Short mmCIF file of C-alpha atoms and ligand atoms in Angstrom, two decimals:
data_model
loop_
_atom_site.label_atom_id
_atom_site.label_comp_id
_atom_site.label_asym_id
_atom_site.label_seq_id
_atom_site.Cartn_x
_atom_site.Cartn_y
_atom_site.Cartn_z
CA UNK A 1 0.00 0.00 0.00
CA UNK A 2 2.95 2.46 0.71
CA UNK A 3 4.25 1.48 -3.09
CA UNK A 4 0.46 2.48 -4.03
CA UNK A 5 0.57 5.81 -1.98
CA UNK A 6 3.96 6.82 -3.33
CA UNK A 7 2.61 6.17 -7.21
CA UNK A 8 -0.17 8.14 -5.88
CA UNK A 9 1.82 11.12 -4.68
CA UNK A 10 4.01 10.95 -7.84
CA UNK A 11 1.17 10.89 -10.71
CA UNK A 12 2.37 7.68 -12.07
CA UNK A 13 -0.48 5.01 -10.54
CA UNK A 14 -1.13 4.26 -13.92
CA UNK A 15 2.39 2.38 -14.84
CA UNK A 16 2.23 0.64 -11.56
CA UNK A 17 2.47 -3.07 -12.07
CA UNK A 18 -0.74 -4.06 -10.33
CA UNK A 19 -0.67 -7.57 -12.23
CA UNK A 20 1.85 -8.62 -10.29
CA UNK A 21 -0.11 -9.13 -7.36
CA UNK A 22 -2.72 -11.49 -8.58
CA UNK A 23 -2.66 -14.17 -10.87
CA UNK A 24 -4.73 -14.22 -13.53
CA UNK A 25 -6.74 -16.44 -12.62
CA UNK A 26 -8.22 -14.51 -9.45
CA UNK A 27 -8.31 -11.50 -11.85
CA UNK A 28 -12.10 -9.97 -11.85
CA UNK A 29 -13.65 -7.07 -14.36
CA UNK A 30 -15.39 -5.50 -11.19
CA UNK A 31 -17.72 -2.29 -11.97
CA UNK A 32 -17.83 0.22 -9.12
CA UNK A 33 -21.07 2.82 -9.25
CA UNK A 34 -20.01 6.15 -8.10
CA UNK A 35 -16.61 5.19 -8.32
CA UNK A 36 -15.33 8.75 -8.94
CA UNK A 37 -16.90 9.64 -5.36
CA UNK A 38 -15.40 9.69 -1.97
CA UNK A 39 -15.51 6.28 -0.66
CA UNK A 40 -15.56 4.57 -4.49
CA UNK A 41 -12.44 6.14 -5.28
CA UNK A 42 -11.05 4.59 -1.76
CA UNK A 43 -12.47 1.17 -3.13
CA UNK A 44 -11.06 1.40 -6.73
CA UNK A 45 -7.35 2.26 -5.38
CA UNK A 46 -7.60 -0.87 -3.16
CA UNK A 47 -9.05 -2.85 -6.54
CA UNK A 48 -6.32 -1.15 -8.51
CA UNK A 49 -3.57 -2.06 -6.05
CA UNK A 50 -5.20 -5.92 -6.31
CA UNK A 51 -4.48 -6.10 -9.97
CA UNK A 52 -8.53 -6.35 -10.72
CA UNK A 53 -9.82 -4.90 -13.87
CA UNK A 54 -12.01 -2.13 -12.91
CA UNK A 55 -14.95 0.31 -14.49
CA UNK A 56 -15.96 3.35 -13.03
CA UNK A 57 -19.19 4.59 -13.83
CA UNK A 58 -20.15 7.85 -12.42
CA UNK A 59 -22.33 10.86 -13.14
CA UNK A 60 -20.14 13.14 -11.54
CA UNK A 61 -23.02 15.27 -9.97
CA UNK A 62 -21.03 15.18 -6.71
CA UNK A 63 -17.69 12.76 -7.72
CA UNK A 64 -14.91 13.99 -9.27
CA UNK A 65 -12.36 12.94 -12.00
CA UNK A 66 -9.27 14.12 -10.58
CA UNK A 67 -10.43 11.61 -7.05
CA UNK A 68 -9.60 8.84 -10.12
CA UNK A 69 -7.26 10.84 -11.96
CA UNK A 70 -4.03 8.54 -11.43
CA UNK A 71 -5.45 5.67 -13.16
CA UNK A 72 -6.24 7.08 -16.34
CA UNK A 73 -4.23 5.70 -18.94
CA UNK A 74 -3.48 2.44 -16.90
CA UNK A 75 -4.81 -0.55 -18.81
CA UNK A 76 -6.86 -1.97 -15.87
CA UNK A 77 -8.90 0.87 -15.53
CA UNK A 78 -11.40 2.98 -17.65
CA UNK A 79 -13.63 5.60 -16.05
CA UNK A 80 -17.59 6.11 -17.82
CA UNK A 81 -19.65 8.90 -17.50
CA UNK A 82 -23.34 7.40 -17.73
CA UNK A 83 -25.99 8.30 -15.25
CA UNK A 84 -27.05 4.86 -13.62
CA UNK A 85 -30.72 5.76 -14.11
CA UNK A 86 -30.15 4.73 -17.91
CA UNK A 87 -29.77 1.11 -18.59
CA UNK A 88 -26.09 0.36 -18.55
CA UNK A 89 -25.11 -2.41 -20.73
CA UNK A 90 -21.10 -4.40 -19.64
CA UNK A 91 -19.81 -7.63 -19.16
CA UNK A 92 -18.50 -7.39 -15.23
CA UNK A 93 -17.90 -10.65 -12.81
CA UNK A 94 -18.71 -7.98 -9.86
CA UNK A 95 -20.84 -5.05 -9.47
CA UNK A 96 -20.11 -2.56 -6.49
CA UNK A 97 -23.27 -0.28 -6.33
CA UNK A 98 -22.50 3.10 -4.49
CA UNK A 99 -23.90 5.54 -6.92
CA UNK A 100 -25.74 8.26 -4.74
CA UNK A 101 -25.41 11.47 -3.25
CA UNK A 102 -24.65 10.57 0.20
CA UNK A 103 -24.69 13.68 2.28
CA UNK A 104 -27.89 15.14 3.59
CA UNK A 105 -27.38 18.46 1.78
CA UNK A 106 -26.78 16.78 -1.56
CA UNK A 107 -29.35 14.51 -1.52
CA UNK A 108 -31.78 17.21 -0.44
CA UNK A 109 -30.88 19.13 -3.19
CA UNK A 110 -32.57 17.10 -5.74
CA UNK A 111 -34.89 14.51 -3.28
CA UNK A 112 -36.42 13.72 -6.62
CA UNK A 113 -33.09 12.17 -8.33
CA UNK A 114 -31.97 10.48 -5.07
CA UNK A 115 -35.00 8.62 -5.23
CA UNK A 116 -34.85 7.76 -8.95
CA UNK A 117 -31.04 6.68 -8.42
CA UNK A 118 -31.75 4.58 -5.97
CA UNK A 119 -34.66 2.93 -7.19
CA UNK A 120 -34.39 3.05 -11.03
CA UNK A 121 -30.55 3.00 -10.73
CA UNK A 122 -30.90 -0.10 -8.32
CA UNK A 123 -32.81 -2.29 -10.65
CA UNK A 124 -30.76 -1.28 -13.78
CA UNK A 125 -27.61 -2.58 -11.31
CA UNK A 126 -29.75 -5.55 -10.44
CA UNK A 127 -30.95 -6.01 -14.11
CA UNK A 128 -27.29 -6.32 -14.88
CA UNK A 129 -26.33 -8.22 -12.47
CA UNK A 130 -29.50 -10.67 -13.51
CA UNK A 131 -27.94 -10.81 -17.48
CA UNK A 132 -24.27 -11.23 -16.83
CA UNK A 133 -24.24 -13.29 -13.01
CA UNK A 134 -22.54 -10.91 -11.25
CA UNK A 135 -22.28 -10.89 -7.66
CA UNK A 136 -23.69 -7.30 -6.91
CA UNK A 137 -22.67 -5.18 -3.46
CA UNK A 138 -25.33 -2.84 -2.72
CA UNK A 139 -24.35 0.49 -0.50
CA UNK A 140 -26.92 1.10 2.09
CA UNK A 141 -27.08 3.09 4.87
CA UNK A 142 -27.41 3.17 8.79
CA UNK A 143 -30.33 5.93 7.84
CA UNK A 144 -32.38 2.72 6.94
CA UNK A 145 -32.59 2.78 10.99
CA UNK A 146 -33.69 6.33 10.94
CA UNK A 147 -34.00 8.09 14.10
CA UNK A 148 -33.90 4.70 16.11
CA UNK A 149 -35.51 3.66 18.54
CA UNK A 150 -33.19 1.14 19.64
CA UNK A 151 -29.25 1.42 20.58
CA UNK A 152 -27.13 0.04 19.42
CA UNK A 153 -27.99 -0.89 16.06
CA UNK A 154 -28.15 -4.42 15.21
CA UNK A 155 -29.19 -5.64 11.56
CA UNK A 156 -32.74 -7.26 12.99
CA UNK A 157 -33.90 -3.07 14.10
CA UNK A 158 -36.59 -2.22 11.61
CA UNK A 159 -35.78 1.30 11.86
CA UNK A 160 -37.60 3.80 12.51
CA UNK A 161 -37.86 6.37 9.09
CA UNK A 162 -40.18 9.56 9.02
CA UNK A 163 -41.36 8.22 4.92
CA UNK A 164 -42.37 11.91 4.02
CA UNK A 165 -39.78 14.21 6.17
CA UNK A 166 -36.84 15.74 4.53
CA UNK A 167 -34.38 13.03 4.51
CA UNK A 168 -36.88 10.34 3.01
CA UNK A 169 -36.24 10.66 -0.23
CA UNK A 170 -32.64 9.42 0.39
CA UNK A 171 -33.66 6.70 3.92
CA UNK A 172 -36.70 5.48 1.73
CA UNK A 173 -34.74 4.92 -0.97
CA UNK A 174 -32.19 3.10 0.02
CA UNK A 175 -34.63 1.35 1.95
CA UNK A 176 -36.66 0.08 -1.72
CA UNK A 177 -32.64 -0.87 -2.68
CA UNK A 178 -32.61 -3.04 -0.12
CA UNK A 179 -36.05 -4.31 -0.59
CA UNK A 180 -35.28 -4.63 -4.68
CA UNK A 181 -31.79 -6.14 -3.63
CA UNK A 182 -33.75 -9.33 -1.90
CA UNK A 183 -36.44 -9.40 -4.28
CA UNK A 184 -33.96 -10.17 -7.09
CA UNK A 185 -32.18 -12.69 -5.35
CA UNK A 186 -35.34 -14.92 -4.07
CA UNK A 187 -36.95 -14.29 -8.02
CA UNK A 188 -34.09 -14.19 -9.94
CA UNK A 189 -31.26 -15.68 -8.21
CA UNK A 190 -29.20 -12.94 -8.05
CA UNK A 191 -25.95 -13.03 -6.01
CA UNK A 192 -26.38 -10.10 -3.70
CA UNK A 193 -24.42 -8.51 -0.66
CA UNK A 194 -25.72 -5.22 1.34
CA UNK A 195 -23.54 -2.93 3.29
CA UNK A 196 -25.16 -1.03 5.87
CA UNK A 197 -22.53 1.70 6.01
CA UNK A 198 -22.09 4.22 8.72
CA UNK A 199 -20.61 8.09 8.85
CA UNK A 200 -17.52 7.21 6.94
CA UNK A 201 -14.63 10.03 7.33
CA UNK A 202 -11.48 10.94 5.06
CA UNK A 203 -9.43 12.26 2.30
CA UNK A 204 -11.45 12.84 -0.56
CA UNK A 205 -14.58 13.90 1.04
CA UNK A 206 -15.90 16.85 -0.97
CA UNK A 207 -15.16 20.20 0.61
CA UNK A 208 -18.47 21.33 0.41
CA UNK A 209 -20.32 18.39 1.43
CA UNK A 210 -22.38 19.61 4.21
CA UNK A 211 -21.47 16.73 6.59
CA UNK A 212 -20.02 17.19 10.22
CA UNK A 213 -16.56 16.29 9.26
CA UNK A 214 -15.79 18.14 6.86
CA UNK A 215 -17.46 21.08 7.87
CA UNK A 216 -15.68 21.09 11.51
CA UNK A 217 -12.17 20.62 9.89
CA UNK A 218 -12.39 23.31 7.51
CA UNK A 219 -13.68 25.90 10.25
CA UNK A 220 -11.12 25.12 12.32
CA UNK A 221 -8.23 25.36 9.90
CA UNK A 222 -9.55 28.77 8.87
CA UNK A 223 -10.27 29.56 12.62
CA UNK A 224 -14.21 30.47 11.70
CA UNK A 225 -17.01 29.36 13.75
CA UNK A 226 -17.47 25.33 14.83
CA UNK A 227 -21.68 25.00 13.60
CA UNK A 228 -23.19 22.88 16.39
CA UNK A 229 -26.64 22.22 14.69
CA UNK A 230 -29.46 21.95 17.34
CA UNK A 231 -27.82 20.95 21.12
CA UNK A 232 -25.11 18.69 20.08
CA UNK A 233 -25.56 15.92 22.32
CA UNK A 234 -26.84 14.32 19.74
CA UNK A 235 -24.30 11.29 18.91
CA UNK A 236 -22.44 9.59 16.23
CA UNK A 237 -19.94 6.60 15.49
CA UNK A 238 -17.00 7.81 13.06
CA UNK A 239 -15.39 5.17 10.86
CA UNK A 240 -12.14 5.78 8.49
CA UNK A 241 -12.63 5.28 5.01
CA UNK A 242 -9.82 2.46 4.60
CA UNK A 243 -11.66 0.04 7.81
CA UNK A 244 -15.15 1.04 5.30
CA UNK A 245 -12.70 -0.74 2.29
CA UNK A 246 -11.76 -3.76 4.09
CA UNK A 247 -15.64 -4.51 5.13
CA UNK A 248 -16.87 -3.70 1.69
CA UNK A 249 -14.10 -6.17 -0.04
CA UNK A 250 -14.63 -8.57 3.15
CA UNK A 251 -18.39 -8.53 2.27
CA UNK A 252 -18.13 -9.17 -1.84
CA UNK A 253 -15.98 -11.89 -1.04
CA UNK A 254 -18.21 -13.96 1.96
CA UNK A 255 -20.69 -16.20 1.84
CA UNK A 256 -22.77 -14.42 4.00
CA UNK A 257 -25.82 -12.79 2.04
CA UNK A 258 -28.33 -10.56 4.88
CA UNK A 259 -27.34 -7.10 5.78
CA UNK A 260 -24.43 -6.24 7.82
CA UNK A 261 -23.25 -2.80 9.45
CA UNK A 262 -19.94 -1.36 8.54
CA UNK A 263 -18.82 1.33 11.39
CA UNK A 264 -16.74 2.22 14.06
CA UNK A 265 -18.92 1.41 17.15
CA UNK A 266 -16.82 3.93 18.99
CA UNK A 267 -19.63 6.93 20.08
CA UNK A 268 -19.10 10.43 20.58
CA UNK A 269 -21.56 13.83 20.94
CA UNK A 270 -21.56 16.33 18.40
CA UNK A 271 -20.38 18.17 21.32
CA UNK A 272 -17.44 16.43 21.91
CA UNK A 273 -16.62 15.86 18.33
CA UNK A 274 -16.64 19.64 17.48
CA UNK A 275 -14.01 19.79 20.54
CA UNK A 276 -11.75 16.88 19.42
CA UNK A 277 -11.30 18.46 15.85
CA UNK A 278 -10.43 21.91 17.49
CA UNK A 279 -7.73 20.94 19.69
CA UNK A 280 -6.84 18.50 16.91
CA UNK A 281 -6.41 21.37 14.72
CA UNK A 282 -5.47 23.65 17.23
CA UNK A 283 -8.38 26.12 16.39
CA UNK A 284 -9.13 29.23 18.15
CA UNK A 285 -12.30 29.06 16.54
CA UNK A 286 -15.51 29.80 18.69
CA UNK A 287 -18.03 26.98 19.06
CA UNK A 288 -21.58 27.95 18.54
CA UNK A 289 -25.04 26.38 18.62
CA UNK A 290 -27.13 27.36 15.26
CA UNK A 291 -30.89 25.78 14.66
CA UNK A 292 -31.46 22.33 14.80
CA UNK A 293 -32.05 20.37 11.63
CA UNK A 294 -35.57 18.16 10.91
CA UNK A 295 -35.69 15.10 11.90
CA UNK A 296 -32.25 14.53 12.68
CA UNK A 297 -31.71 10.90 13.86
CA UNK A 298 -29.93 11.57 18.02
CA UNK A 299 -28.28 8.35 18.52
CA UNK A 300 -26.29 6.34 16.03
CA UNK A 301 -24.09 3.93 16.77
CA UNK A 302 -23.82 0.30 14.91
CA UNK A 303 -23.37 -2.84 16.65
CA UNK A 304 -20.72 -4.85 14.47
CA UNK A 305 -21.28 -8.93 16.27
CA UNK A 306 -22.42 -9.77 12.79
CA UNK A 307 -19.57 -8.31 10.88
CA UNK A 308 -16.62 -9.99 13.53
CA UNK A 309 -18.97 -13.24 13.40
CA UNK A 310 -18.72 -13.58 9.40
CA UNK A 311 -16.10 -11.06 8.00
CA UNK A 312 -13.98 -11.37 10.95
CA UNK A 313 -13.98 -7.22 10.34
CA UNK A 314 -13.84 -5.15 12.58
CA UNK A 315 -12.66 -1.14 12.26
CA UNK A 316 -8.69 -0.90 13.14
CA UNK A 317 -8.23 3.11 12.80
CA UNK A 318 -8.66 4.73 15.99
CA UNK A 319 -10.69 8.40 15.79
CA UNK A 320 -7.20 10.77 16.11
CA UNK A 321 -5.26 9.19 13.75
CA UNK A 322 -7.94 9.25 10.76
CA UNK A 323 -8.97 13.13 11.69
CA UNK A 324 -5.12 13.72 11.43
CA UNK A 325 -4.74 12.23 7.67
CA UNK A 326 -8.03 14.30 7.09
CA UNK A 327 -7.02 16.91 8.18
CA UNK A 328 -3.53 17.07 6.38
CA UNK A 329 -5.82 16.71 3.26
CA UNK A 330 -8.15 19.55 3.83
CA UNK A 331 -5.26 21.81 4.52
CA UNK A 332 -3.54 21.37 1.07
CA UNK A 333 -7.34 21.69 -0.60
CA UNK A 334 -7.56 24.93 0.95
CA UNK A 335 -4.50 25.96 -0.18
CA UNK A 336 -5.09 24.57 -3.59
CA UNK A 337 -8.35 26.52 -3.92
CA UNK A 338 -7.19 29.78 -2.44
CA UNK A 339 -4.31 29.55 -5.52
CA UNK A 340 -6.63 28.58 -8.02
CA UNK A 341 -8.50 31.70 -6.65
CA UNK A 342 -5.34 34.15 -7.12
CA UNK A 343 -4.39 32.49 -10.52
P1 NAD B 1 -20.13 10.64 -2.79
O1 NAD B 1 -21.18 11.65 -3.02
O2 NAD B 1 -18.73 11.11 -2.61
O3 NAD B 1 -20.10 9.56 -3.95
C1 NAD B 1 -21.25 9.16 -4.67
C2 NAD B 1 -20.89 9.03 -6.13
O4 NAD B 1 -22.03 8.61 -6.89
C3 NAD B 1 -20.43 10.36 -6.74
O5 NAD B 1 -19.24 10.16 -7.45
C4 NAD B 1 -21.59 10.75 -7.64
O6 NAD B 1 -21.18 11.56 -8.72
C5 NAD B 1 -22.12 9.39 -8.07
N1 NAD B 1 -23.53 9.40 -8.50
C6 NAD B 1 -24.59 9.95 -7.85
N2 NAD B 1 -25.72 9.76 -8.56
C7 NAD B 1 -25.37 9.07 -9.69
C8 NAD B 1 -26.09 8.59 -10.82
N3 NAD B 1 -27.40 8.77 -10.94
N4 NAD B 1 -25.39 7.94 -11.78
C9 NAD B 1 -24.05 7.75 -11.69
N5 NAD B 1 -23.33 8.19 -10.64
C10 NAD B 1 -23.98 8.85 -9.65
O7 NAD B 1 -20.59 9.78 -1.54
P2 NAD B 1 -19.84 8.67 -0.70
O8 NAD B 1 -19.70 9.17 0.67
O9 NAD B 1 -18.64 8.21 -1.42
O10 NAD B 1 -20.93 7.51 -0.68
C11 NAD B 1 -20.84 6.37 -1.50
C12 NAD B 1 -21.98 5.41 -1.18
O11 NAD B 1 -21.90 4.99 0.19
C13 NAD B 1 -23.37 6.02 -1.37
O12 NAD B 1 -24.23 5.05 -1.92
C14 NAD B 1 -23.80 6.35 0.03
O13 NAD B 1 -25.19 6.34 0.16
C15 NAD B 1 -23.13 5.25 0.84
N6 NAD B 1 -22.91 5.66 2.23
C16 NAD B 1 -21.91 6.54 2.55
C17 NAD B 1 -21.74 6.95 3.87
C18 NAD B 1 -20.65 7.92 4.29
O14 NAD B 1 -20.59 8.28 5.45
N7 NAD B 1 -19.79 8.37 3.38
C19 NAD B 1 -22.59 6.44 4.86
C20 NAD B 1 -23.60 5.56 4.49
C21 NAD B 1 -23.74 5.17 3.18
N1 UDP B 2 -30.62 -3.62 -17.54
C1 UDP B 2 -29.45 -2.94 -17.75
N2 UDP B 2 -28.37 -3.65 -18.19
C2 UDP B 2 -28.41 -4.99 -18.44
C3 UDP B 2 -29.64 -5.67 -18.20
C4 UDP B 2 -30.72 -4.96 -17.75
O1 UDP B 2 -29.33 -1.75 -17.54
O2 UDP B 2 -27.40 -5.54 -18.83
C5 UDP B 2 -31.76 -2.87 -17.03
C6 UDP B 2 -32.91 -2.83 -18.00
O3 UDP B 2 -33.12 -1.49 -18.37
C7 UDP B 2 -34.10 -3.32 -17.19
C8 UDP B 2 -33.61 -3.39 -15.76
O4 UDP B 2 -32.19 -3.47 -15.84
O5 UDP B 2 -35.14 -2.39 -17.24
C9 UDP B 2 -34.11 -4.56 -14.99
O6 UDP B 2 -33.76 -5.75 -15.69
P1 UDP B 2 -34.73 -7.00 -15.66
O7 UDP B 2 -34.10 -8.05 -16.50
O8 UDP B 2 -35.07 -7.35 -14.27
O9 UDP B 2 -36.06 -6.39 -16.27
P2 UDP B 2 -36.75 -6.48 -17.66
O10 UDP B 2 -35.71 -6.28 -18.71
O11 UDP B 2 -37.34 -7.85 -17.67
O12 UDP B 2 -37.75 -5.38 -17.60
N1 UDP B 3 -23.87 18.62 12.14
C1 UDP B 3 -23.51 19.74 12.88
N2 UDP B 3 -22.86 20.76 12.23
C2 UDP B 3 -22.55 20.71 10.91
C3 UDP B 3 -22.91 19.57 10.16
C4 UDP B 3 -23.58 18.54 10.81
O1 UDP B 3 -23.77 19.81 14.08
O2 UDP B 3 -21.94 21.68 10.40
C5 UDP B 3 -24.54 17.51 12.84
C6 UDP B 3 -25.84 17.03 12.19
O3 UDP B 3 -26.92 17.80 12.64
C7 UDP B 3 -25.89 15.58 12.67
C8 UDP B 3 -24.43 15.17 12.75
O4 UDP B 3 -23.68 16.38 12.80
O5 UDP B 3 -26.46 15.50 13.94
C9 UDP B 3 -23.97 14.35 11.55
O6 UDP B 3 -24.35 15.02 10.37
P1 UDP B 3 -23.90 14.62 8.91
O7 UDP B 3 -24.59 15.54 7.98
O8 UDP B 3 -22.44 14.54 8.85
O9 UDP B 3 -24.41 13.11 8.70
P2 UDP B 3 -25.73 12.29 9.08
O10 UDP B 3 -25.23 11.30 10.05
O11 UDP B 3 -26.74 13.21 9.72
O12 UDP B 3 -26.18 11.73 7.81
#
């Protein structure tokens, strides 16, 4: 992984050698959906580095190309832009599904789309899957537990998901992915894995996501205001994106076909989190309480038995050490942007 960093760094991932590392007879064509996003691009570097074929199709409506950028030109790879919601016609032996906005001000922004991507996207992924028998990983959510009721989150919680509040056009759907994900697979025979992924953190996120972590991080390197929406005893569980990339690969690659969480079961307030980053950072920013928002789920944290049990996953990067890497990252986009700014 160092040797993959370093290409990285240096521009050159696309002459690294990544046959090497598999024969070819392990070698997959694997398809990753919203590859060109934050945690897909995570996923196709760890692909990449595993000498798999791989095809990124993305939309780009809140991926980017330069998150892919150092494998263009490498043989392995080739990046699409198609909009899942259009029949998508390949020959794959995997399908990774993770096309969709995932932050609760970019899904908001068009409810109508999220919903259509993750319905009409879903079934074209599952339609494919269907023609070609490929084992398809679908990306769902801990929203599909809403504002729960129950704590911690195990996979057998219903959930508990306001179906007409603000964030239902991205909970329901991914809820009817689910739902369409099972369906196939009892009717059709389709091979199918489900994720339930929780707040995932790291380099790459989009600067101007909206979500907690990126917000904080860039306040406090410009020294602004930490945003506390609403009390901030409200809680979350904070995973880094390479533990989310071990339990998606983990999860293609079991037997094992129900739902299982991905997170770090490790809980913190808002509160607390907005204080960590600070002194992380070593802000002097102010914190400050602003509105709540609607229907904001106030305890989230997933219990992982069923991940150890049959992944034998479990998250290895502690809090501090991920914010760090994070953080390093933010700083150069900042500095990146203000340049682009002067130039
Ligand atoms: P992201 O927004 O960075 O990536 C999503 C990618 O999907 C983007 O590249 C976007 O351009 C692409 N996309 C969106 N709609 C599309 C469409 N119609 N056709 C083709 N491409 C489309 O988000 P992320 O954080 O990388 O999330 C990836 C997946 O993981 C999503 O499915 C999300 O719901 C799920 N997830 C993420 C988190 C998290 O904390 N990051 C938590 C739970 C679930
Ligand atoms: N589909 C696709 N690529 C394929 C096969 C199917 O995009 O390689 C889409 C197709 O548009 C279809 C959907 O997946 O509407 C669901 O496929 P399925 O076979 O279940 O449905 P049908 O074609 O019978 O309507
Ligand atoms: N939040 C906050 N300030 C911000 C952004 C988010 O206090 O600037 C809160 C938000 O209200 C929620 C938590 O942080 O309680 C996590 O929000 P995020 O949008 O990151 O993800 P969610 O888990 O809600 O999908």
């Amino acid at each position: 992984l160092q040797h993959l960093e370093a290409a990285i760094k240096n521009g050159v991932a696309k002459d690294f050698p990544t046959v090497k590392f598999l024969n070819y007879k392990n070698r997959k064509r694997i398809l990753v959906t919203g590859g060109a996003g934050f945690v897909g691009s995570h996923l196709v570097d760890r692909l990449m580095l595993a000498g798999h074929e791989v095809i990124v199709v993305d939309n780009f409506f809140t991926g980017r190309k330069r998150n892919v950028e150092h494998w263009i030109g490498h043989e392995n790879f080739e990046l699409v832009h198609h909009d899942i919601v259009r029949p998508l016609y390949l020959e794959v032996d995997e399908i990774y599904h993770l096309a969709s906005p995932a932050s609760p001000p970019h899904y908001m922004l068009n409810p109508v789309k999220t919903i259509k991507t993750n319905t009409l996207g879903t079934i074209n992924m599952l339609g494919l899957a269907k023609r070609v028998g490929a084992r398809v990983l679908i990306a769902s959510t801990s929203e599909v537990y809403g504002d729960p009721n129950e704590h911690p989150q195990a996979e057998t919680y219903w959930g508990h998901v306001n179906p007409i509040g603000p964030r239902a056009c991205y909970d329901e759907g991914k809820r009817v992915a689910e739902t369409l994900s099972y369906a196939y697979m009892r009717q059709e025979g389709v091979s199918v894995r489900v994720a339930r992924i929780f707040n995932t953190f790291g380099p790459r996120m989009h600067m101007n996501d909206g979500r907690v972590v990126s917000n904080f991080i860039l306040q406090a390197l410009q020294n602004n205001s930490i945003t506390i929406y609403g009390s901030g005893k409200q809680t979350r569980s904070f995973q880094y994106v390479s533990d989310l990339v071990d339990g998606l690969v983990a999860l293609m690659a079991s037997n094992y076909t129900l739902p299982v969480n991905i997170g770090n079961p490790v809980e913190h307030t808002i509160e607390k989190f907005a204080r960590i980053i600070k002194n992380l950072v070593g802000a002097t920013s102010k914190i400050i309480e602003l509105a709540a928002v609607e229907d904001d789920p106030q305890r989230r944290r997933p219990d992982i038995s069923r991940a150890k049990k049959y992944l034998n996953w479990e998250p290895k990067v502690p809090l501090a050490e991920g914010l760090k890497k994070t953080i390093v990252y933010f700083a150069k986009e900042l500095k990146r942007t203000k340049h682009s700014q002067k130039t």
